[in-house]
Coordinates of C-alpha atoms in Angstrom, one line a residue:
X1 CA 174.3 222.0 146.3
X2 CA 175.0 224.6 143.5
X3 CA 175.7 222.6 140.2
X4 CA 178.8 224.4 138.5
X5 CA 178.4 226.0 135.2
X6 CA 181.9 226.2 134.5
X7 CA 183.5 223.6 131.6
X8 CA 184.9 220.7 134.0
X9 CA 188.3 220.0 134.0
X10 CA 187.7 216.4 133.8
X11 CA 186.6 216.7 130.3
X12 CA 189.6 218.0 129.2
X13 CA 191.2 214.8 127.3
X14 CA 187.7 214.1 125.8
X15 CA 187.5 218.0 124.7
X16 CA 191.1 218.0 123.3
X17 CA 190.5 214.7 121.4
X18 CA 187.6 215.8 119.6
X19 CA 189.3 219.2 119.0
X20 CA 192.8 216.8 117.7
X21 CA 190.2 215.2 115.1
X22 CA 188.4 218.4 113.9
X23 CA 191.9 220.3 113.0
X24 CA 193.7 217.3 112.6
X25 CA 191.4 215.8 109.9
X26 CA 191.2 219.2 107.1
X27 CA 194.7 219.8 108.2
X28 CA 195.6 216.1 106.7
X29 CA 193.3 216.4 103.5
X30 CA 195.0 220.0 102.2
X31 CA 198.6 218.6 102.9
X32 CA 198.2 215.3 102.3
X33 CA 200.5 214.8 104.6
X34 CA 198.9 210.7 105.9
X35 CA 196.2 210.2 108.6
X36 CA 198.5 209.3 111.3
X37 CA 197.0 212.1 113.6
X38 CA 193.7 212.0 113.0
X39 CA 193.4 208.3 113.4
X40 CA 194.9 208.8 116.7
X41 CA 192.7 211.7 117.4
X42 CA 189.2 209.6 116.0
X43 CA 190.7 206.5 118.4
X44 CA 190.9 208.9 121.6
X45 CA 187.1 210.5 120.7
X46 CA 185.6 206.8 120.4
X47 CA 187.3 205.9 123.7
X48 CA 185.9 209.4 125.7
X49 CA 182.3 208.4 123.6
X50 CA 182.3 205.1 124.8
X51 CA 183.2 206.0 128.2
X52 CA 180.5 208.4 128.9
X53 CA 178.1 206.1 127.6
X54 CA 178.7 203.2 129.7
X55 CA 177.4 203.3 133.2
X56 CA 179.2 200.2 134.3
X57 CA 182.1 202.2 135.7
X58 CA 181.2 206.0 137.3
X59 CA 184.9 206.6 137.2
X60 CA 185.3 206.4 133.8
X61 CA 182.5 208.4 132.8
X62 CA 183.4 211.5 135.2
X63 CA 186.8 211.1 133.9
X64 CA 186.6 210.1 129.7
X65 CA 189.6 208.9 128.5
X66 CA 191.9 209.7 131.7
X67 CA 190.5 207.2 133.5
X68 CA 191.7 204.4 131.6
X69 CA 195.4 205.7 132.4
X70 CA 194.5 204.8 136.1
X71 CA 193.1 201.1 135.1
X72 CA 196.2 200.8 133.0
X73 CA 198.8 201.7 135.9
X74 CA 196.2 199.3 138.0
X75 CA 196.4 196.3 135.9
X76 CA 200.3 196.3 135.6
X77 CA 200.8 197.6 139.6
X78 CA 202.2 194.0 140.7
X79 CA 205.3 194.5 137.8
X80 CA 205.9 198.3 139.1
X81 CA 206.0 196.7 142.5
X82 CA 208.2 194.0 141.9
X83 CA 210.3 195.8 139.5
X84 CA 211.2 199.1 141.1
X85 CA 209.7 199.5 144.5
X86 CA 210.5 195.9 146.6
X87 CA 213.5 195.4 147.9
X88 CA 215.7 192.1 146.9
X89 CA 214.6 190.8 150.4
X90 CA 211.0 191.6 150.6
X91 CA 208.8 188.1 150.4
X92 CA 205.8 188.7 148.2
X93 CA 205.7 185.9 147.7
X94 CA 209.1 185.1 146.9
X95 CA 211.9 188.2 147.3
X96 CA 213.7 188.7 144.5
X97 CA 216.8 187.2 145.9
X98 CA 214.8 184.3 146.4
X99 CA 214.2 184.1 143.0
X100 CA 217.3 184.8 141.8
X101 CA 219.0 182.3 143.7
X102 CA 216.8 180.0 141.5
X103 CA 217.6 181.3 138.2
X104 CA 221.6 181.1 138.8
X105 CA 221.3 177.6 140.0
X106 CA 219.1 176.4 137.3
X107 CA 221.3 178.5 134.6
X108 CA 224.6 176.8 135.8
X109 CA 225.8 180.7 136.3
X110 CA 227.8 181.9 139.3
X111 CA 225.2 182.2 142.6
X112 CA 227.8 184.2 144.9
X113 CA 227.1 187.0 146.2
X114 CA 229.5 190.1 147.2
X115 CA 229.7 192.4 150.3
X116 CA 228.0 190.5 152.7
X117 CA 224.3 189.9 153.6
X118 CA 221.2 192.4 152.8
X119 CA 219.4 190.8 155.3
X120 CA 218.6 192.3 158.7
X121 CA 220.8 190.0 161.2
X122 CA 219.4 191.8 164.4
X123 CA 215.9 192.1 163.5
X124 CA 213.4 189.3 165.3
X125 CA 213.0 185.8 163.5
X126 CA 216.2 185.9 161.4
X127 CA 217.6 182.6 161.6
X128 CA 220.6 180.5 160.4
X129 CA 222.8 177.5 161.0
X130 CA 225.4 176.7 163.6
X131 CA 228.8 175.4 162.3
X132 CA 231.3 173.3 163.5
X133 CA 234.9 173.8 164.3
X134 CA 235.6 170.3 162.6
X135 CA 233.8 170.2 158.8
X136 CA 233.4 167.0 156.9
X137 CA 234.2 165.8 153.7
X138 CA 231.3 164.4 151.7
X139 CA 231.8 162.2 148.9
X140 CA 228.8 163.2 147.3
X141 CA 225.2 165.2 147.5
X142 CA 223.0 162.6 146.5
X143 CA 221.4 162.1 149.7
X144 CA 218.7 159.7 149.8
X145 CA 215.7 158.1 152.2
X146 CA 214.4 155.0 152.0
X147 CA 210.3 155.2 151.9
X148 CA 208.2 152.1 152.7
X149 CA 210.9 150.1 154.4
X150 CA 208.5 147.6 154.7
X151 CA 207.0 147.5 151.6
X152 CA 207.5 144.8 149.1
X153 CA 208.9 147.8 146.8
X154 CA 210.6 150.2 149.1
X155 CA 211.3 153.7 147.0
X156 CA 214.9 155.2 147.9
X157 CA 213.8 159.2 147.0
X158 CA 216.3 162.3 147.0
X159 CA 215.5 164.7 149.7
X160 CA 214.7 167.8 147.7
X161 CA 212.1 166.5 144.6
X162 CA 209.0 168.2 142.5
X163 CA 205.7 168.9 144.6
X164 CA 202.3 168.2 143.5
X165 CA 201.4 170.2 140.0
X166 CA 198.7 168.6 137.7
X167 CA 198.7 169.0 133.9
X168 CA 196.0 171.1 133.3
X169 CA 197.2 174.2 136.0
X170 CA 200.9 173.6 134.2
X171 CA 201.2 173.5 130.6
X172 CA 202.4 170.3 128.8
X173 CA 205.8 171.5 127.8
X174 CA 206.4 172.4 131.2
X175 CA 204.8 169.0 132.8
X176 CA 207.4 167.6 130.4
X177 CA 210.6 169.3 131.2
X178 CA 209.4 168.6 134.8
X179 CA 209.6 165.3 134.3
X180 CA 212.5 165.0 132.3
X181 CA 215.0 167.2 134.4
X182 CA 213.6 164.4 137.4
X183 CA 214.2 161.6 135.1
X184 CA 218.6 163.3 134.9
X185 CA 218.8 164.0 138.3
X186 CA 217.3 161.6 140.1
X187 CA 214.3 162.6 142.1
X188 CA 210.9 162.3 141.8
X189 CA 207.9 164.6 140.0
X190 CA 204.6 164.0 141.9
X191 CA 201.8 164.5 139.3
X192 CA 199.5 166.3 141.1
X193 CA 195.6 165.0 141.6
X194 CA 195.0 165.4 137.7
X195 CA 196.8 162.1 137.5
X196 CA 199.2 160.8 134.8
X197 CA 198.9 162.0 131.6
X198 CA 201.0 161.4 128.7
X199 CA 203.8 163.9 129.5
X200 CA 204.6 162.6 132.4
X201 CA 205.3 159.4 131.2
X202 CA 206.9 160.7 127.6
X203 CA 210.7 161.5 129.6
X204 CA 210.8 158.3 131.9
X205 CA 211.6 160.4 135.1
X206 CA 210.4 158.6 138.8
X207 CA 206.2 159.5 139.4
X208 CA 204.8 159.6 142.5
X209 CA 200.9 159.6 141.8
X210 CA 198.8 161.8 143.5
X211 CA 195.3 160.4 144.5
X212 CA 192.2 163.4 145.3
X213 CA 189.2 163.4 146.2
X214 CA 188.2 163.3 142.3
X215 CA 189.9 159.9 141.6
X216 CA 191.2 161.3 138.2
X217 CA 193.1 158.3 136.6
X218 CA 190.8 155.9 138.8
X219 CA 187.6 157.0 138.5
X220 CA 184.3 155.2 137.7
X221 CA 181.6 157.4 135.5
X222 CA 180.0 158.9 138.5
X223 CA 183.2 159.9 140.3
X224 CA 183.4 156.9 142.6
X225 CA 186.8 154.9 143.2
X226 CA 187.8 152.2 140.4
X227 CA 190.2 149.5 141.8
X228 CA 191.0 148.3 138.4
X229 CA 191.0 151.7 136.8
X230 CA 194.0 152.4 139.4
X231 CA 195.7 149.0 139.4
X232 CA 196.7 150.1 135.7
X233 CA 198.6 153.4 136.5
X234 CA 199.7 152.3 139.8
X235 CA 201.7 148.8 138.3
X236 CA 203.3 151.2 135.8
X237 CA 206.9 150.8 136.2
X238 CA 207.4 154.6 136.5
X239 CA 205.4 155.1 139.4
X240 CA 207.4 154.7 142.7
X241 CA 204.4 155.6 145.2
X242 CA 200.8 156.7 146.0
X243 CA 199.9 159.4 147.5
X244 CA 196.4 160.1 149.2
X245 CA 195.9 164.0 148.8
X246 CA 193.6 165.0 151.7
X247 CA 193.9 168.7 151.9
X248 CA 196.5 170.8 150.2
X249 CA 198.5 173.8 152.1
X250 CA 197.0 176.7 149.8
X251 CA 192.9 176.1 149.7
X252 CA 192.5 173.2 152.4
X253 CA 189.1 171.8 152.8
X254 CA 188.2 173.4 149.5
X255 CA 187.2 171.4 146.0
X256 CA 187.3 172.9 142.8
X257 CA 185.7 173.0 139.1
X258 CA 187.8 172.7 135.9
X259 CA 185.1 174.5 133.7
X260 CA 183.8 172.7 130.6
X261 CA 186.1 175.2 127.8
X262 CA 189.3 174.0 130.0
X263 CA 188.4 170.5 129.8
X264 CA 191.0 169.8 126.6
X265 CA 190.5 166.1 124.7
X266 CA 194.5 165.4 126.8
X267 CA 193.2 166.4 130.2
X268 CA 190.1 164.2 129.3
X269 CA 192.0 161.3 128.5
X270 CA 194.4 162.2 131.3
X271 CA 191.5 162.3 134.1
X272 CA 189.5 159.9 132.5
X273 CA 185.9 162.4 132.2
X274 CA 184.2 163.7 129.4
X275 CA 185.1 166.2 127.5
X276 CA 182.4 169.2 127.6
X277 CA 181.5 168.7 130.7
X278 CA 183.0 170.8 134.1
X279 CA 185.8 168.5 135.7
X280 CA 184.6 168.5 139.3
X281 CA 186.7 168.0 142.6
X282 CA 185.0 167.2 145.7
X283 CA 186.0 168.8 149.4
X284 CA 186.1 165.3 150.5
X285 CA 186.4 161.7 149.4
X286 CA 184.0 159.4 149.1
X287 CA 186.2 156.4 149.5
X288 CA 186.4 156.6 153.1
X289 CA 184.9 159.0 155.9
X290 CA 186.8 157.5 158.9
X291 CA 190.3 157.8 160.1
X292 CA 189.8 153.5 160.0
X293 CA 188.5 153.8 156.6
X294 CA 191.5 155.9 155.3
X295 CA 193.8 153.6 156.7
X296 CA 191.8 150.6 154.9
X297 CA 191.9 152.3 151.5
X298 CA 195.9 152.9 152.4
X299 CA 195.9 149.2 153.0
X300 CA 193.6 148.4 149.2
X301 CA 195.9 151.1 147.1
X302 CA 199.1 149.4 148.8
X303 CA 198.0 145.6 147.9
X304 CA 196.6 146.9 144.3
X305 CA 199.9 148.8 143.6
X306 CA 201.4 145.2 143.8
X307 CA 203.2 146.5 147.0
X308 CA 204.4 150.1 146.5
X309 CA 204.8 152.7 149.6
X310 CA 201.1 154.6 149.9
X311 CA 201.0 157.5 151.8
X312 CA 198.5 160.7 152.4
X313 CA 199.6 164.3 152.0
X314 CA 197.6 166.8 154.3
X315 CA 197.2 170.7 155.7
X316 CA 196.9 170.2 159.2
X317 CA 194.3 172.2 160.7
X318 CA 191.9 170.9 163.3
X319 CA 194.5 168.7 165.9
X320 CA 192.0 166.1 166.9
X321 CA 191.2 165.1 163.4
X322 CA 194.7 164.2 163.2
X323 CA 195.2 163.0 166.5
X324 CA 192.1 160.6 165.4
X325 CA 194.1 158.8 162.4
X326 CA 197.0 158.4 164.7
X327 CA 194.6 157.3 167.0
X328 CA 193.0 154.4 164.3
X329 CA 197.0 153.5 164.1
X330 CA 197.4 152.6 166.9
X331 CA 194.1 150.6 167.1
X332 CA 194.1 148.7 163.9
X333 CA 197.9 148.6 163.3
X334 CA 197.4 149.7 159.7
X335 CA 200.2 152.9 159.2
X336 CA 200.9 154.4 156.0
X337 CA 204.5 154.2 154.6
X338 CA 204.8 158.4 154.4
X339 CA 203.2 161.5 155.1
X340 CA 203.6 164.4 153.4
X341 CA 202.8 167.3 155.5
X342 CA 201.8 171.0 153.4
X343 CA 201.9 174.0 154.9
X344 CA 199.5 177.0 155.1
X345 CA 201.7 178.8 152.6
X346 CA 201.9 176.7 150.3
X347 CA 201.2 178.1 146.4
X348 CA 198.5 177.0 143.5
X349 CA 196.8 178.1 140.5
X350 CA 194.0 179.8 141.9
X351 CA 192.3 180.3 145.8
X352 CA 190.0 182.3 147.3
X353 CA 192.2 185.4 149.7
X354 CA 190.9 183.8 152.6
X355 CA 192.1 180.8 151.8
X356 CA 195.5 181.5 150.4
X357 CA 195.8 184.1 153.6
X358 CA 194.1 182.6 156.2
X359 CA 193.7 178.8 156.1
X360 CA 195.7 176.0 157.8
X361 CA 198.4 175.8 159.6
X362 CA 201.9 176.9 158.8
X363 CA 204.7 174.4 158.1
X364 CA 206.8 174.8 160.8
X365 CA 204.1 174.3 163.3
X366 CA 201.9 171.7 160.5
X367 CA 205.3 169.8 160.4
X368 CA 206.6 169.6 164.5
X369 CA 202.8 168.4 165.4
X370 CA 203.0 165.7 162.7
X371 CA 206.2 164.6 164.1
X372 CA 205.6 165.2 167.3
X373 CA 202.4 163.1 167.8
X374 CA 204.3 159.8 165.8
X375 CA 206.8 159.9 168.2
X376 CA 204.7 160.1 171.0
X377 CA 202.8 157.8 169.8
X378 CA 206.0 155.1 169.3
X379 CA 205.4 154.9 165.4
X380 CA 207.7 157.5 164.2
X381 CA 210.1 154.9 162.9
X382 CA 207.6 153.0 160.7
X383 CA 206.6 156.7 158.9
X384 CA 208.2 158.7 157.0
X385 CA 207.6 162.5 156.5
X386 CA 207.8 164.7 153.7
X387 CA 207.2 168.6 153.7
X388 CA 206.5 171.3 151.3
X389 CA 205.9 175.1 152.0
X390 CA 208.2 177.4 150.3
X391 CA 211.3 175.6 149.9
X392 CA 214.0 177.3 147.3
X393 CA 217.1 176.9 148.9
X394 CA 219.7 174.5 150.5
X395 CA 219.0 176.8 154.4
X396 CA 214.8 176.0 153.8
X397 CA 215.9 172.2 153.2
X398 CA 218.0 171.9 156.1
X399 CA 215.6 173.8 158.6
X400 CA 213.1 172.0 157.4
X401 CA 215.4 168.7 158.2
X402 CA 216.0 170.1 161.4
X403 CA 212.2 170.6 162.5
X404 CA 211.6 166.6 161.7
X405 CA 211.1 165.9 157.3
X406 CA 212.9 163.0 156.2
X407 CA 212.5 165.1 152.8
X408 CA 211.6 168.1 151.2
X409 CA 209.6 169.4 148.2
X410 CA 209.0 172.0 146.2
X411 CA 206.3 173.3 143.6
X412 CA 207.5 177.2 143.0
X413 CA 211.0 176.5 143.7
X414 CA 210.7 174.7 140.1
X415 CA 208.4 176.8 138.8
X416 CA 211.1 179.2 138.6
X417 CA 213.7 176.9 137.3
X418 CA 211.5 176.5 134.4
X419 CA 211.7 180.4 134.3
X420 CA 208.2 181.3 136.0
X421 CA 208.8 184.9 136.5
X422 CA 206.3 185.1 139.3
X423 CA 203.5 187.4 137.4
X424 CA 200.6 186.4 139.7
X425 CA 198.8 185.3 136.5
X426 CA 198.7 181.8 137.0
X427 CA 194.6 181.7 137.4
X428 CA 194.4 183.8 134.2
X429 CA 195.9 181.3 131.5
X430 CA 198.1 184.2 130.4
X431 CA 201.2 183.1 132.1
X432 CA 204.2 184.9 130.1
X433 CA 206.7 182.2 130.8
X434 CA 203.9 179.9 129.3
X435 CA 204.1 177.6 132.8
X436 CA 201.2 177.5 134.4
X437 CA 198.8 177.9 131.3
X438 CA 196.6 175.9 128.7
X439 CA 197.0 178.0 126.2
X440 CA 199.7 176.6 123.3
X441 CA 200.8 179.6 121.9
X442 CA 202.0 180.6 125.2
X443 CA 203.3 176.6 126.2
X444 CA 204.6 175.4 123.1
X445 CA 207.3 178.3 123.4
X446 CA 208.3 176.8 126.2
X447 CA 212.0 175.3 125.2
X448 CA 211.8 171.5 126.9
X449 CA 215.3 170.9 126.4
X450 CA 216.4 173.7 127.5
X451 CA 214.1 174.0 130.7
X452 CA 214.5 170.3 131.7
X453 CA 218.2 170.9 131.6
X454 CA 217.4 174.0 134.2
X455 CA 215.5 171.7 136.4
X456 CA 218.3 169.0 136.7
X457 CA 220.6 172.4 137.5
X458 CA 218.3 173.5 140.1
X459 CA 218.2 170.2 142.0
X460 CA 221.7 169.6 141.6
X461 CA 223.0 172.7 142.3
X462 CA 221.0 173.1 145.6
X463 CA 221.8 169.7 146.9
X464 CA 225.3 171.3 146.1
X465 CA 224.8 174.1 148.7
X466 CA 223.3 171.5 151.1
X467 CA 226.5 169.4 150.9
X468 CA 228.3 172.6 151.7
X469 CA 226.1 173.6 154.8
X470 CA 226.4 169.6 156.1
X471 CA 230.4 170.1 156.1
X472 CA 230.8 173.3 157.6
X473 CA 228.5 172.2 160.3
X474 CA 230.5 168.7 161.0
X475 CA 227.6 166.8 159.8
X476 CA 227.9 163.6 157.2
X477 CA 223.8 163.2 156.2
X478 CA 221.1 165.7 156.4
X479 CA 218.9 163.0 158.6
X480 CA 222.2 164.3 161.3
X481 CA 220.3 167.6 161.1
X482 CA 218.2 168.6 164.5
X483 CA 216.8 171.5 166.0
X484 CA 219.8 172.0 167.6
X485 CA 221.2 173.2 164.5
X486 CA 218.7 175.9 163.5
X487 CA 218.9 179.5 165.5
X488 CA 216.7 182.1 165.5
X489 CA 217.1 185.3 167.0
X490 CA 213.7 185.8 169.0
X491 CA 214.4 189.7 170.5
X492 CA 217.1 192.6 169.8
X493 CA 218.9 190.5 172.8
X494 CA 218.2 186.8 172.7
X495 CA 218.3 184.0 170.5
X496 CA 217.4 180.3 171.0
X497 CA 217.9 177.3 168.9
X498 CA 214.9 175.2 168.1
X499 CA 215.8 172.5 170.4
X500 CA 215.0 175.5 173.2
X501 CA 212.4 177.7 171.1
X502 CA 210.0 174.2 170.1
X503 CA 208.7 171.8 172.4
X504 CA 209.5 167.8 171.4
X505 CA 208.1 165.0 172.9
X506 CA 210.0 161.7 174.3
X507 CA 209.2 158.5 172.9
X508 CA 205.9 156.9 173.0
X509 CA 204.6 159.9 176.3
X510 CA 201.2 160.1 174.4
X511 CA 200.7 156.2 175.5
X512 CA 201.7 156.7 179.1
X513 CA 199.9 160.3 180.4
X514 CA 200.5 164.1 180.2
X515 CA 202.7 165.8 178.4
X516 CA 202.5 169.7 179.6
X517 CA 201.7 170.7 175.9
X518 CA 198.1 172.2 175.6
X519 CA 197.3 170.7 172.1
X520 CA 198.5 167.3 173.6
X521 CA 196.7 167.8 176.3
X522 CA 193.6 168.9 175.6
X523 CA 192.5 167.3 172.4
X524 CA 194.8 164.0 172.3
X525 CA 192.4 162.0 175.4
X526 CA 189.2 163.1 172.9
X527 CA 190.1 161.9 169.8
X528 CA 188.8 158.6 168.3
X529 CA 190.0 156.3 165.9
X530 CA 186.5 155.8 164.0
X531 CA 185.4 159.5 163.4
X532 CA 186.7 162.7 162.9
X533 CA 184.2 164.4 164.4
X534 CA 185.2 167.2 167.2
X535 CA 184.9 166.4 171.3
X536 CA 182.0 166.5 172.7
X537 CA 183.1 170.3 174.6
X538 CA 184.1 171.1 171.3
X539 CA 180.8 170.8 170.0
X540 CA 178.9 172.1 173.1
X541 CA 180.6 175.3 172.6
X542 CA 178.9 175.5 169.2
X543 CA 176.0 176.1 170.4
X544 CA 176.2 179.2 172.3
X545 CA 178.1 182.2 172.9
X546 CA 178.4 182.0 175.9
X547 CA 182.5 180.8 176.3

């Protein structure tokens, strides 16, 4: 290779710089005229210095001072993006119209829209609701479900409430508006597996407390369950019902480490662990490692809670572990009172790619295996469902009605109410809407009036639109809503509803014999009750190739 000799063009900043500073500099001393320039000048020859003596980045030293224009542009690409190159429809992860949708409600401001619909009606899985000929009148859209029927404290929830956020991945101030703008509207804010610290019980508003793998709020020392530890926070007044988290929709099967710094004296307190020490959250529990031994531990949190509806949220992912708690159901006659079903794209703080990309199931197909296998299985009636997976609107709500939830939540949907301006920064602690951050100069800002106000909007205002879409389409509940409702256009030529498109089971078929569904089919008969280990062909395949 013949090395050049010539001055590279590369180095043109750097030499330009240096040249700035040398005229720049005399230039300033015979006029007198400030050191604006050759301050600027001295600041761009450091940075071209600096840069060719690092070797940590190659680019940067063939290109002094230039280069950092291209890490610049890098570093702020997601706001170019959202800002002037997507279109209002484009999900990444929420479209802009998605979002704004949001911000009207939760403002109070007009949410119409002129000139029709931006979205593309004849492209392949567009969807939307059938309406009737003969609307309904609705006195009101404070729709409601009964959880725990057969609880000594049943909990009567609105359908569209606050999904699982934990102090300590939201700021205080937002934790608080949260849980006030619940506490006005009437639906509940679920705390999240960092359990219940003292903003969520400062407003008042209806808890549901979520239980993980770490026990925070109801821990021993070492990590293990504390009955007494939990019968406190559970007896609280404000807390309506338990939930078990087993997976969650975004990093499923996957624990996590608060680090030592991040361990604040409040999420100590909150959590009940020391402070200076890394806040650990196991991939598992240790309470239980049977389907029978979850269903026990349902059975201890439900009699400790002094009778309040217990439950388990999950991300479904392999069918026969699920198939075995049904299974240990049926065989032990212990049921929870809900389950909350997550799907695959469901939202967090921070995941691996892989994980956020590729893990779990998605809701629609999470949700109609949940509620398929309970009816087939006869106990369907007894168990209540709840979903979460991207829900912002009154259409999400109803089509995720129509696909079997009892209820819906939501976790970004009010994340934006509280003006989260989606800046993919939530891992960082540099959230610009100071949401989902620890740091108080960034949180305090945070106006809790003001956002809890936006949060009661939000709720309101889309249980609004849901009253709307109920009436057009002749219905008087959402628990009316079916698959028969829901249409989605499947080629440039067909559509189907999703009583034609999804397969649902009769009543109690699991019990009597096949039901011409594959998952059914093949994994149902090999599940047990008292492990959740894989079939036995399941595991033979592991150990070869050879398929």
């Amino acid at each position: 290779m013949v090395k050049t000799t010539t001055f590279p063009f590369r180095y043109s900043a750097y030499a330009l710089s240096i040249a700035g500073l040398l005229i720049s500099l005399p230039l300033s001393l015979w006029a007198g005229s400030g050191y604006l320039f050759p301050l600027v000048f001295a600041a761009l020859t450091a940075l071209g210095t600096r840069d060719l003596l690092q070797r940590k980045h190659t680019v940067s030293r063939n290109y002094p001072i230039m280069a950092n224009f291209r890490y610049l542009l890098e570093s702020i690409g997601p706001e170019i993006r959202q800002y002037f190159i997507q279109s209002d429809t484009d999900e990444r992860p929420f479209s802009r119209e998605q979002r704004a949708i949001v911000y009207q409600r939760a403002k109070g401001v007009l949410d119409k829209r002129p000139f029709g619909s931006q979205l593309s009606m004849y492209e392949e899985g567009f969807e939307w609701m059938n309406h009737s000929l003969t609307p309904t009148k609705l006195p009101s859209n404070d729709f409601r479900v009964v959880i725990g029927k057969h609880c000594a404290k049943p909990y009567s929830a609105s359908i569209f409430n606050v999904s699982a956020m934990s102090f300590g991945s939201l700021s205080a101030n937002a934790i608080l508006s949260l849980n006030a703008g619940a506490r006005k509207g009437g639906f509940y804010h679920d705390t999240g597996e960092g359990s219940i610290s003292r903003y969520h019980k400062e407003p008042g508003g209806d808890l549901v407390w979520e239980i993980g793998s770490g026990y925070f709020g109801c821990r021993h020392p070492d990590g293990t369950f504390s009955p007494e530890r939990f019968q406190e926070n559970a007896r609280l007044d404000q807390v309506k019902m338990i939930e078990v988290k087993l997976s969650q929709g975004a990093k499923p099967g996957h624990g996590g480490i608060l680090p030592a710094e991040k361990v604040t004296a409040e999420i100590a307190d909150a959590r009940g662990v020391p402070m200076g020490e890394d806040c650990v959250s196991p991939s598992s529990h240790s309470a239980f490692s049977t389907p029978i031994e979850l269903l026990e531990f349902i059975e201890q949190l439900r009699e400790l809670s002094g009778g309040k509806p217990v439950g388990f949220k999950l991300a479904i992912g392999h069918p026969w572990e699920w198939f075995a708690i049904v299974k240990a159901m049926l065989k032990t006659g212990k049921k929870p009172d809900f389950i909350v079903v997550d799907g695959g794209e469901g939202g967090t703080g921070a995941a691996p790619l892989e994980f956020i990309n590729r893990l779990g199931m998605p809701l629609n197909e999470a949700l109609l295996l949940v509620h398929n296998t309970l009816v087939g299985a006869n106990l369907r009636d007894d168990i209540a469902i709840g979903a979460a997976g991207k829900i912002t609107s009154a259409f999400n709500i109803a089509r995720t009605l129509a696909m079997g939830a009892d209820w819906c939540n939501a976790a970004r949907g009010y994340m934006f109410a509280l003006g989260c301006i989606q800046a993919l920064n939530c891992h960082t602690g540099r959230c610009p809407s100071g949401v989902a951050t620890q740091d108080p100069r960034r949180g305090n800002k945070l106006d809790v009036p003001l956002k809890s106000e936006r949060v009661y909007n939000f709720h309101n205002k889309t249980l609004d639109a849901l009253q709307n879409l109920l009436e057009a389409s002749g219905l008087k509940h959402p628990s009316e809503l079916g698959p028969e409702h829901i249409v989605r256009r499947v080629s440039k030529t067909k559509v189907q509803s999703y009583l034609d498109l999804y397969h649902f089971l009769e009543p109690g078929i699991l019990l009597e014999g096949e039901t011409g569904l594959t998952v059914f089919d093949k994994y149902w008969k090999c599940a047990k009750p008292d492990t959740f280990e894989p079939p036995e062909f399941i595991l033979k395949l592991r150990e070869t190739k050879l398929r």
